[in-house]
Tab-separated table of C-alpha atoms and ligand atoms in Angstrom:
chain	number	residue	atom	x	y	z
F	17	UNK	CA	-35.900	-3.681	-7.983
F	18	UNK	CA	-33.372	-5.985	-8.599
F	19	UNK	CA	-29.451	-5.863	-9.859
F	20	UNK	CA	-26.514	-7.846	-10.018
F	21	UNK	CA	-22.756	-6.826	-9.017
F	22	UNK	CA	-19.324	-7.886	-9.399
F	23	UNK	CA	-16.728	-6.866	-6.391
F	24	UNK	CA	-12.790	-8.099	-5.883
F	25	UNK	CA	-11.273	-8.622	-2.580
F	26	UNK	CA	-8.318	-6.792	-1.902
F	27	UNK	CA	-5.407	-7.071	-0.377
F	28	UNK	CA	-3.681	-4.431	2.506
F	29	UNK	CA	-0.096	-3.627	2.285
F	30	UNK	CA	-0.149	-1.019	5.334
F	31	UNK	CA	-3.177	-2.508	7.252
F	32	UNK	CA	-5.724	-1.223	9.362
F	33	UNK	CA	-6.188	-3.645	12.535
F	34	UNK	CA	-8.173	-1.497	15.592
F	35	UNK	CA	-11.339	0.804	15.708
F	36	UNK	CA	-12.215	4.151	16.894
F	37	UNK	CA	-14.139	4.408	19.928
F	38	UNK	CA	-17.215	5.681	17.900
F	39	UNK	CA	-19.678	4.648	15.692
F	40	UNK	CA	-19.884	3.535	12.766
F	41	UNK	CA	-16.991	0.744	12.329
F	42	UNK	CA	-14.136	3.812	11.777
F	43	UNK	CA	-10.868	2.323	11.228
F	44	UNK	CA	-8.073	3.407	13.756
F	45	UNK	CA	-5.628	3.947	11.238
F	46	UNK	CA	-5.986	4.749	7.200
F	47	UNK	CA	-4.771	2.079	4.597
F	48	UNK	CA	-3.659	0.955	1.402
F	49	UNK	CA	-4.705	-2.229	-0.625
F	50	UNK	CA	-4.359	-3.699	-3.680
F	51	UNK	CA	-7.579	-4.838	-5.907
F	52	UNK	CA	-7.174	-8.906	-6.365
F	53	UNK	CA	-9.331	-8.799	-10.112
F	54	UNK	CA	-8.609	-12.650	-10.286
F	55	UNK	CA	-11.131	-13.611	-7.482
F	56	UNK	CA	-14.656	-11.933	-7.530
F	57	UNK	CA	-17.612	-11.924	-5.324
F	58	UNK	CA	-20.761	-11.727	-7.213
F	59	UNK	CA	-24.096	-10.921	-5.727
F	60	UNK	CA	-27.756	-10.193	-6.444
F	61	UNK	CA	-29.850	-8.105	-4.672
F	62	UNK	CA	-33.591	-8.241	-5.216
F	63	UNK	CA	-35.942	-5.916	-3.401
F	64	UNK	CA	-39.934	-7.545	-2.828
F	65	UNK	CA	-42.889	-4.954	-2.500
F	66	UNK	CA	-44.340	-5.679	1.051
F	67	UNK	CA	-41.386	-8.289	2.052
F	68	UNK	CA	-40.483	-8.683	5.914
F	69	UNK	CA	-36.942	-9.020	6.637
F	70	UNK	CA	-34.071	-10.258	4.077
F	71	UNK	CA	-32.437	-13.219	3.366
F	72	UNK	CA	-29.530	-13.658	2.709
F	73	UNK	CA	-27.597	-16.671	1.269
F	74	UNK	CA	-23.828	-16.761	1.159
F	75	UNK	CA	-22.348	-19.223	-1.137
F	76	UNK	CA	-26.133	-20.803	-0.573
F	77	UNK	CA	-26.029	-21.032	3.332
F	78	UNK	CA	-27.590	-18.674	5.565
F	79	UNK	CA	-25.567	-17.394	8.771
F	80	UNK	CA	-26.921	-15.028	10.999
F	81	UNK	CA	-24.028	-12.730	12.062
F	82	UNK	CA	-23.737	-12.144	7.983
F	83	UNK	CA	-27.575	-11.630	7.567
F	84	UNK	CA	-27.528	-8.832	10.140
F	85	UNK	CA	-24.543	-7.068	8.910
F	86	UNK	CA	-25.926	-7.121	6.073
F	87	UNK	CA	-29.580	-5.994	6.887
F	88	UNK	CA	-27.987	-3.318	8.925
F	89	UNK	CA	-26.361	-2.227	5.689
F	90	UNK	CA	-29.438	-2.392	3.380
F	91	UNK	CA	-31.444	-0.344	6.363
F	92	UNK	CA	-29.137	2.413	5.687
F	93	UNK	CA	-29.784	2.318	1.695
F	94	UNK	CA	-33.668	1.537	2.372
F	95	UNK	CA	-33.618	5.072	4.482
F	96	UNK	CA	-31.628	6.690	1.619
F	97	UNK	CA	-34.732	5.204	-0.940
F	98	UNK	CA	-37.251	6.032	1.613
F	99	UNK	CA	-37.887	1.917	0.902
F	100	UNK	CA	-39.153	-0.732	3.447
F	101	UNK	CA	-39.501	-3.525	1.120
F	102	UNK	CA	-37.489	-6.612	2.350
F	103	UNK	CA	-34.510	-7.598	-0.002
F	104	UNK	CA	-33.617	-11.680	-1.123
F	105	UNK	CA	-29.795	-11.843	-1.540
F	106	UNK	CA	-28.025	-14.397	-3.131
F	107	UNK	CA	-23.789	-13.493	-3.285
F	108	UNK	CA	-21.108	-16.046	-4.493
F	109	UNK	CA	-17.236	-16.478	-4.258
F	110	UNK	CA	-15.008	-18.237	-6.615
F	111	UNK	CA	-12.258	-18.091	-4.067
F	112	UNK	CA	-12.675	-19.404	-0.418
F	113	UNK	CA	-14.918	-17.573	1.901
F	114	UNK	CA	-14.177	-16.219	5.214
F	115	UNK	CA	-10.603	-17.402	5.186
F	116	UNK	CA	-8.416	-14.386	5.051
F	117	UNK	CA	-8.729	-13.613	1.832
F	118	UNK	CA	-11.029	-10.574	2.281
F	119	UNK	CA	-14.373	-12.024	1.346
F	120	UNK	CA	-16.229	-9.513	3.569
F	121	UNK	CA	-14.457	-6.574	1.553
F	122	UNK	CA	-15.470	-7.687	-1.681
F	123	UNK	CA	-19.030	-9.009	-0.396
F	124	UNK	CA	-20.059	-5.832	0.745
F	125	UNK	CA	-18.663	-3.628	-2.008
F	126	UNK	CA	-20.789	-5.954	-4.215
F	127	UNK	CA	-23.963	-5.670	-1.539
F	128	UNK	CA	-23.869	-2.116	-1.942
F	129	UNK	CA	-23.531	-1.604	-5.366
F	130	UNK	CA	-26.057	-4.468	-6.197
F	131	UNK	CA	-28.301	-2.543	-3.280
F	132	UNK	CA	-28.043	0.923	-4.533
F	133	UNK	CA	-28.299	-0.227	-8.451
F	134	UNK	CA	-31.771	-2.160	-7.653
F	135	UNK	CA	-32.912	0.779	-5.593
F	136	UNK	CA	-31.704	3.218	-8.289
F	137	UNK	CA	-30.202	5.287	-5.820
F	138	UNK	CA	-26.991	7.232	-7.055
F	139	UNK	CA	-25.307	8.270	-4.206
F	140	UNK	CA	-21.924	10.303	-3.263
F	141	UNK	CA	-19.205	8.113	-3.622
F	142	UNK	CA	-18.266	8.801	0.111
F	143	UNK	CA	-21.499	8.141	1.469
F	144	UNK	CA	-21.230	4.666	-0.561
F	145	UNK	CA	-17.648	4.102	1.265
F	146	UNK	CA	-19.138	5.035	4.364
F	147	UNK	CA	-22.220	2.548	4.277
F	148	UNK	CA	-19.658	0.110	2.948
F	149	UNK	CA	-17.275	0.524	5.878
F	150	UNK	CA	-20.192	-0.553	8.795
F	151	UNK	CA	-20.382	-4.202	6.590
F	152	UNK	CA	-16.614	-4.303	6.694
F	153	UNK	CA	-13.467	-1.647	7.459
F	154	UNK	CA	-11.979	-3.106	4.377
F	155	UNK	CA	-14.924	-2.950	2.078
F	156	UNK	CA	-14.745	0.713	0.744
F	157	UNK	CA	-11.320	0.008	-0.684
F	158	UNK	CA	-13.067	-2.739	-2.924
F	159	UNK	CA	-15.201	0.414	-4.248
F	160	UNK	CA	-12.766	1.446	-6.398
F	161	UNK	CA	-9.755	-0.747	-8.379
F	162	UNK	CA	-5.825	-0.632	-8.443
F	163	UNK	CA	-4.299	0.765	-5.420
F	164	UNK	CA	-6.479	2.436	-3.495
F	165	UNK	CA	-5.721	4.677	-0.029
F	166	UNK	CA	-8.446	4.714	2.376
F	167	UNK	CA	-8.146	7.573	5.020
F	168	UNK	CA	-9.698	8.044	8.007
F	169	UNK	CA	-10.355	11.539	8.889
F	170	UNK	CA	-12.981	12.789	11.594
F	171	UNK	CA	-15.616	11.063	11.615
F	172	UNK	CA	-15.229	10.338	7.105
F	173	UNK	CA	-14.502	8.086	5.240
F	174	UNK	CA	-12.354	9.196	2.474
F	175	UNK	CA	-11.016	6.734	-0.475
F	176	UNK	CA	-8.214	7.472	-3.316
F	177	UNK	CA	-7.403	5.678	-6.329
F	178	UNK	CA	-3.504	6.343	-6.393
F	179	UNK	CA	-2.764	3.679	-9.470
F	180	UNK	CA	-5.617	2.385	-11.868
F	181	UNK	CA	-4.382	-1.618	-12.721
F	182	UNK	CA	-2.735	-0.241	-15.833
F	183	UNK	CA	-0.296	1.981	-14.009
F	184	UNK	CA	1.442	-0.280	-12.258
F	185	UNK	CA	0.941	-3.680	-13.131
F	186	UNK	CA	1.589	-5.470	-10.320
F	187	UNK	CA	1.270	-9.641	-10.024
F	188	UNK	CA	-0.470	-11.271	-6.933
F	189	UNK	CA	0.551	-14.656	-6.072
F	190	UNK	CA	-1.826	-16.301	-2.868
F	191	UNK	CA	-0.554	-19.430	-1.287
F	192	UNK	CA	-3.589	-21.018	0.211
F	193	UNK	CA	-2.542	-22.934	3.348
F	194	UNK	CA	-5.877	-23.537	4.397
F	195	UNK	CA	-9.376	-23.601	3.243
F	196	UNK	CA	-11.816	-23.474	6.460
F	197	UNK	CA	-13.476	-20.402	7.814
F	198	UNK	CA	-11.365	-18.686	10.464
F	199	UNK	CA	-11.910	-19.373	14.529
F	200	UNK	CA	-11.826	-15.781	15.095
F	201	UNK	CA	-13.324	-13.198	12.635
F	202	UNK	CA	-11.363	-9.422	12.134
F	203	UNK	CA	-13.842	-7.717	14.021
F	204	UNK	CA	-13.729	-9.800	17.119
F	205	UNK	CA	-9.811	-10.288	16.820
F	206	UNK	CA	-9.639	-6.571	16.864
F	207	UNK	CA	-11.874	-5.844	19.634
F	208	UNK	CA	-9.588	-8.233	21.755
F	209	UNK	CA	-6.274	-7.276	20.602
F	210	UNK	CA	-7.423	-3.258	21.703
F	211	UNK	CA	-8.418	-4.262	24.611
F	212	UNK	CA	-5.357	-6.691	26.034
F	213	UNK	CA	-2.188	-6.331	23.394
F	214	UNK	CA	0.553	-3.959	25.118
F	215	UNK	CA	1.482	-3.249	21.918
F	216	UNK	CA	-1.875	-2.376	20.334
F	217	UNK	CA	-0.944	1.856	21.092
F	218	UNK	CA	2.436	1.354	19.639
F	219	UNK	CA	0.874	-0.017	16.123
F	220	UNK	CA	-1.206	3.050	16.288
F	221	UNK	CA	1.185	5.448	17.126
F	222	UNK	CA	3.193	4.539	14.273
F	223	UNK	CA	0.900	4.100	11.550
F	224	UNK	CA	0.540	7.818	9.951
F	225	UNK	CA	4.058	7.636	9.148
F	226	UNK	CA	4.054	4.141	7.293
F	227	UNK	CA	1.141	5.248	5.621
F	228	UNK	CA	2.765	8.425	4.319
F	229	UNK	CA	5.555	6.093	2.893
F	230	UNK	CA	3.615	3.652	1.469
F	231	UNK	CA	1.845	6.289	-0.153
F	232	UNK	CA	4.892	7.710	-1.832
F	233	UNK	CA	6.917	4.431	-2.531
F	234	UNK	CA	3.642	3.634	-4.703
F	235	UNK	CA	3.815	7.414	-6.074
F	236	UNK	CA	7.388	6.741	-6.969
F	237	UNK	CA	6.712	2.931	-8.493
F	238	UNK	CA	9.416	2.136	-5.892
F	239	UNK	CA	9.207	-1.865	-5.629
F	240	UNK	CA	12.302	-1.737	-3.392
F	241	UNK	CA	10.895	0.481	-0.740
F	242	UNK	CA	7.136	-0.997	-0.627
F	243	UNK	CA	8.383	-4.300	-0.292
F	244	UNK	CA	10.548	-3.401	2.796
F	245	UNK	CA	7.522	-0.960	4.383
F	246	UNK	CA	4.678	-3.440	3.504
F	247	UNK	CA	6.698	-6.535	5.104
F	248	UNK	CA	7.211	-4.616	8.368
F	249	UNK	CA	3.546	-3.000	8.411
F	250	UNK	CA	2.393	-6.994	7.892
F	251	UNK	CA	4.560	-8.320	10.718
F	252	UNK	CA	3.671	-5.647	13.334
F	253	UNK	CA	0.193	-6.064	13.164
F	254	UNK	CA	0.859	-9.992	13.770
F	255	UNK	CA	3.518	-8.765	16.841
F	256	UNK	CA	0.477	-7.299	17.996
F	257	UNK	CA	-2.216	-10.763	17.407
F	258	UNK	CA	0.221	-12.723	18.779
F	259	UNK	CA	0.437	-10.389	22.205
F	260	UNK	CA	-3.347	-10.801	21.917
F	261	UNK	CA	-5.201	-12.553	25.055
F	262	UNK	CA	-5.881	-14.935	24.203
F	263	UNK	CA	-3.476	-15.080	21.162
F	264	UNK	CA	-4.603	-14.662	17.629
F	265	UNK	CA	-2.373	-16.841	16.147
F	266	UNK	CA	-3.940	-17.335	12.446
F	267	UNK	CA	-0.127	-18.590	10.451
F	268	UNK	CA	-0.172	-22.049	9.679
F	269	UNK	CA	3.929	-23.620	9.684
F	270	UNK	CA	3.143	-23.363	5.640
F	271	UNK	CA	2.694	-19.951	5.670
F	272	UNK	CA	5.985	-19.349	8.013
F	273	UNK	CA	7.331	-21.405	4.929
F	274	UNK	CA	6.070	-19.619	2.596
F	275	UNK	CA	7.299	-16.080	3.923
F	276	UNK	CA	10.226	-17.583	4.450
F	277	UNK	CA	10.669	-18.625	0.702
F	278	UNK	CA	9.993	-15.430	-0.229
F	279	UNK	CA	11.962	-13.582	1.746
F	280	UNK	CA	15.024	-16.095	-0.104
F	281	UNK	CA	13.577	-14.788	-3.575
F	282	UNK	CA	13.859	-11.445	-2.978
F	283	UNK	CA	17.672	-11.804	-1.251
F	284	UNK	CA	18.387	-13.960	-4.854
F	285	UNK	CA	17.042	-10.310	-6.208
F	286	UNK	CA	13.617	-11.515	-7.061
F	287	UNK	CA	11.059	-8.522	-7.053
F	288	UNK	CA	8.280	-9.721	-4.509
F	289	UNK	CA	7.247	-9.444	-1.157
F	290	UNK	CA	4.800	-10.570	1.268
F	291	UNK	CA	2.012	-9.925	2.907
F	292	UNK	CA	-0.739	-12.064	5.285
F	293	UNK	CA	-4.006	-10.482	7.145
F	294	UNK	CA	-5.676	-12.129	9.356
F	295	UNK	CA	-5.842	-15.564	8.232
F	296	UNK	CA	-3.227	-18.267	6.902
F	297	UNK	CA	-3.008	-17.390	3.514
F	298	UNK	CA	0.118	-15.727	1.855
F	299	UNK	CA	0.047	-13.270	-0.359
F	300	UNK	CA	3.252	-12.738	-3.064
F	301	UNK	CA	2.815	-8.952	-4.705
F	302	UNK	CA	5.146	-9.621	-7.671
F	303	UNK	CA	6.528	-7.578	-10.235
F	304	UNK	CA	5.112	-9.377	-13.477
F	305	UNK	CA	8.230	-11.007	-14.388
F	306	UNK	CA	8.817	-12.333	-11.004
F	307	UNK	CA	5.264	-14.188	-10.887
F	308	UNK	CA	5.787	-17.732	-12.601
F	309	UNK	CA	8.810	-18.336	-10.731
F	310	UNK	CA	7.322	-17.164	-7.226
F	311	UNK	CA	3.833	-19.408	-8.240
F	312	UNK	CA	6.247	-22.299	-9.032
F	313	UNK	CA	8.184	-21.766	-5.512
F	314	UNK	CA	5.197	-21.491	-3.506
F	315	UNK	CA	3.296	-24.452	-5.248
F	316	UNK	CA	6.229	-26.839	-4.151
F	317	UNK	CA	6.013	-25.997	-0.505
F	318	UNK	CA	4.208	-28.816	2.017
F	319	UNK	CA	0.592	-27.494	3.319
F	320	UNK	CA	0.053	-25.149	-0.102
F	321	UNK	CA	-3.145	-26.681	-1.046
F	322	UNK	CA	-3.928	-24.145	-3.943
F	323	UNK	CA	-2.036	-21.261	-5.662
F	324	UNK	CA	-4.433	-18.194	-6.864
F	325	UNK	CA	-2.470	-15.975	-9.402
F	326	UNK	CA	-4.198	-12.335	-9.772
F	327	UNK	CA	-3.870	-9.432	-11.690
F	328	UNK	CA	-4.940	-5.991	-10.291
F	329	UNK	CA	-8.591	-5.197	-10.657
F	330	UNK	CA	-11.331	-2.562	-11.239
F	331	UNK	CA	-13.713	-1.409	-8.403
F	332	UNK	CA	-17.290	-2.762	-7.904
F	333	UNK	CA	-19.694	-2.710	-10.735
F	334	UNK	CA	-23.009	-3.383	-11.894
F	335	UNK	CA	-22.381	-6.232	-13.899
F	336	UNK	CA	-22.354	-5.854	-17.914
F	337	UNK	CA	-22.438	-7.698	-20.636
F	338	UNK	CA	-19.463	-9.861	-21.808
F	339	UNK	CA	-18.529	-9.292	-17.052
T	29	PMV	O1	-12.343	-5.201	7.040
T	29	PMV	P1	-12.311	-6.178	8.163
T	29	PMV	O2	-13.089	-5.705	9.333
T	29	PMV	O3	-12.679	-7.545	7.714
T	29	PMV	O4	-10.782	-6.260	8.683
T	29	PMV	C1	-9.636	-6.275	7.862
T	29	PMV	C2	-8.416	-6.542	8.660
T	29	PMV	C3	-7.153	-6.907	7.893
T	29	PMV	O5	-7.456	-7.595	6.700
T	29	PMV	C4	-6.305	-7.824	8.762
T	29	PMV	C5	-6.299	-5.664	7.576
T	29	PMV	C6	-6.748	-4.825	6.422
T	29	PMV	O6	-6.463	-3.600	6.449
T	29	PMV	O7	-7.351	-5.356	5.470
């Protein structure tokens, strides 16, 4: 009854920001993400015959807004188990937590996996995406590794490997400007910016088609075009937290710096672009060759307390041996 996983964060270049009106945490929009294999989430789940409740310990604290997302997820697997035992769970970062670097995506694509292995349930890999997805939107895209498309359709949850790591080796580069949890999480952010930003149905209304480039720049390993689409995609949904009420201003002036340094790189003909969710960290997506220089760059700028240099990664797993 018990298993340990291993989960990456990842990273969207056309973002989701905005729910459906329904149940079940459904996206707005679809999107595409990168897996971040250089920072991992690791967690244990451990079921006990006859225990009430869970507990759950994040980086060794307890919070109760995580503990009930994640009992709400683990009631979902205990009905697929026909279970009622209570589970302990123990998960663990390397990278900081709750700071816009997607900790919830990787956290519950490892809570799922641990979950499901310790139950030894073997579900469809959409109904795992879909019990993923009320954790965290973001989460079923950490299911799987490389570039991964998650679509939206109906009421479904639908996720696509479009590159394994191999394919298309692509370098991440993440400027940490800051290291303390965020004011305002995604979900609430979201809620507000639905609810009050003007420009919330435009961001909608022009998602399909950024998707359906982004989708084939990354078909055609076209650097040039992502770069452009994933830059605008990044700075729309910020037009859109920043006409927020209140505003959902998460940039720190280092990571204006920082997108402004890259956006000099890549005018000197440097292959990398940005990218920054909802938090003040930037993240460089480098061609390989590009990736010393840009870490070298960003590591020079005032307020970059800590440079994180990632390959692509594989999906959630049990862990192995040797992981
Ligand atoms: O998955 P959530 O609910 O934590 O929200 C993710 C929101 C963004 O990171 C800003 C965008 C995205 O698509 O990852």
């Amino acid at each position: 009854m018990q298993a340990v996983a291993i989960a990456h964060p990842n990273v969207a270049l056309i973002k989701y920001w905005g729910k459906r009106a329904i149940a079940g945490n459904l996206p707005a929009t679809g999107s595409l993400s990168l897996v971040l294999g250089g920072l991992s989430t690791e967690t244990l789940v451990r079921f006990e015959a006859g225990r009430q409740g869970d507990r759950v310990l994040l980086d060794d604290r307890e919070d109760a807004e995580t503990s009930a997302r994640v009992t709400a997820c683990l009631d979902l697997l205990r009905r697929e188990a026909g279970v009622q035992d209570g589970a302990v769970v123990e998960s663990r970062n390397d990278f900081p937590t709750g700071a816009g670097l997607a900790s919830s995506a990787s956290g519950f694509a490892a809570l799922l996996v641990a979950a499901a292995g310790a139950l030894g349930l073997r579900l469809p890999a959409a109904r795992l995406a879909e019990i993923a997805r009320t954790g965290s939107g973001s989460a079923a895209r950490s299911l799987l590794g490389g570039i991964v498309l998650l679509n939206n359709r109906d009421a479904t949850t639908d996720c696509t490997q479009l590159a394994a790591p191999a394919d298309w080796p692509l370098e991440i580069v993440v400027a940490v400007t800051a290291t303390g949890q965020k004011a305002i999480s995604s979900r609430q952010g979201m809620a507000m910016s639905e609810q009050t930003s003007p420009y919330y149905p435009a961001w909608v209304d022009s998602h399909a088609a950024d998707l359906e480039a982004g989708v084939a720049a990354v078909r055609n390993r076209d650097f040039r075009s992502l770069a452009e689409l994933a830059e605008h995609n990044c700075l729309k949904m910020h037009a859109v937290m920043l006409s927020t009420r209140p505003p959902l201003i998460y940039w720190t002036p280092a990571t204006l710096a920082c997108l402004q340094r890259v956006r000099a790189l890549r005018a000197g003909g440097l292959p990398v672009f940005f990218t920054i969710d909802a938090g003040p960290q930037l993240k460089a997506v480098c061609l390989p060759e590009a990736a010393d220089e840009v870490a070298a760059e960003l590591s020079a700028i005032d307020g970059v307390c800590q440079v994180l240099r990632s390959p692509l990664g594989a999906g959630a797993r049990l862990r192995a041996n040797g992981d």
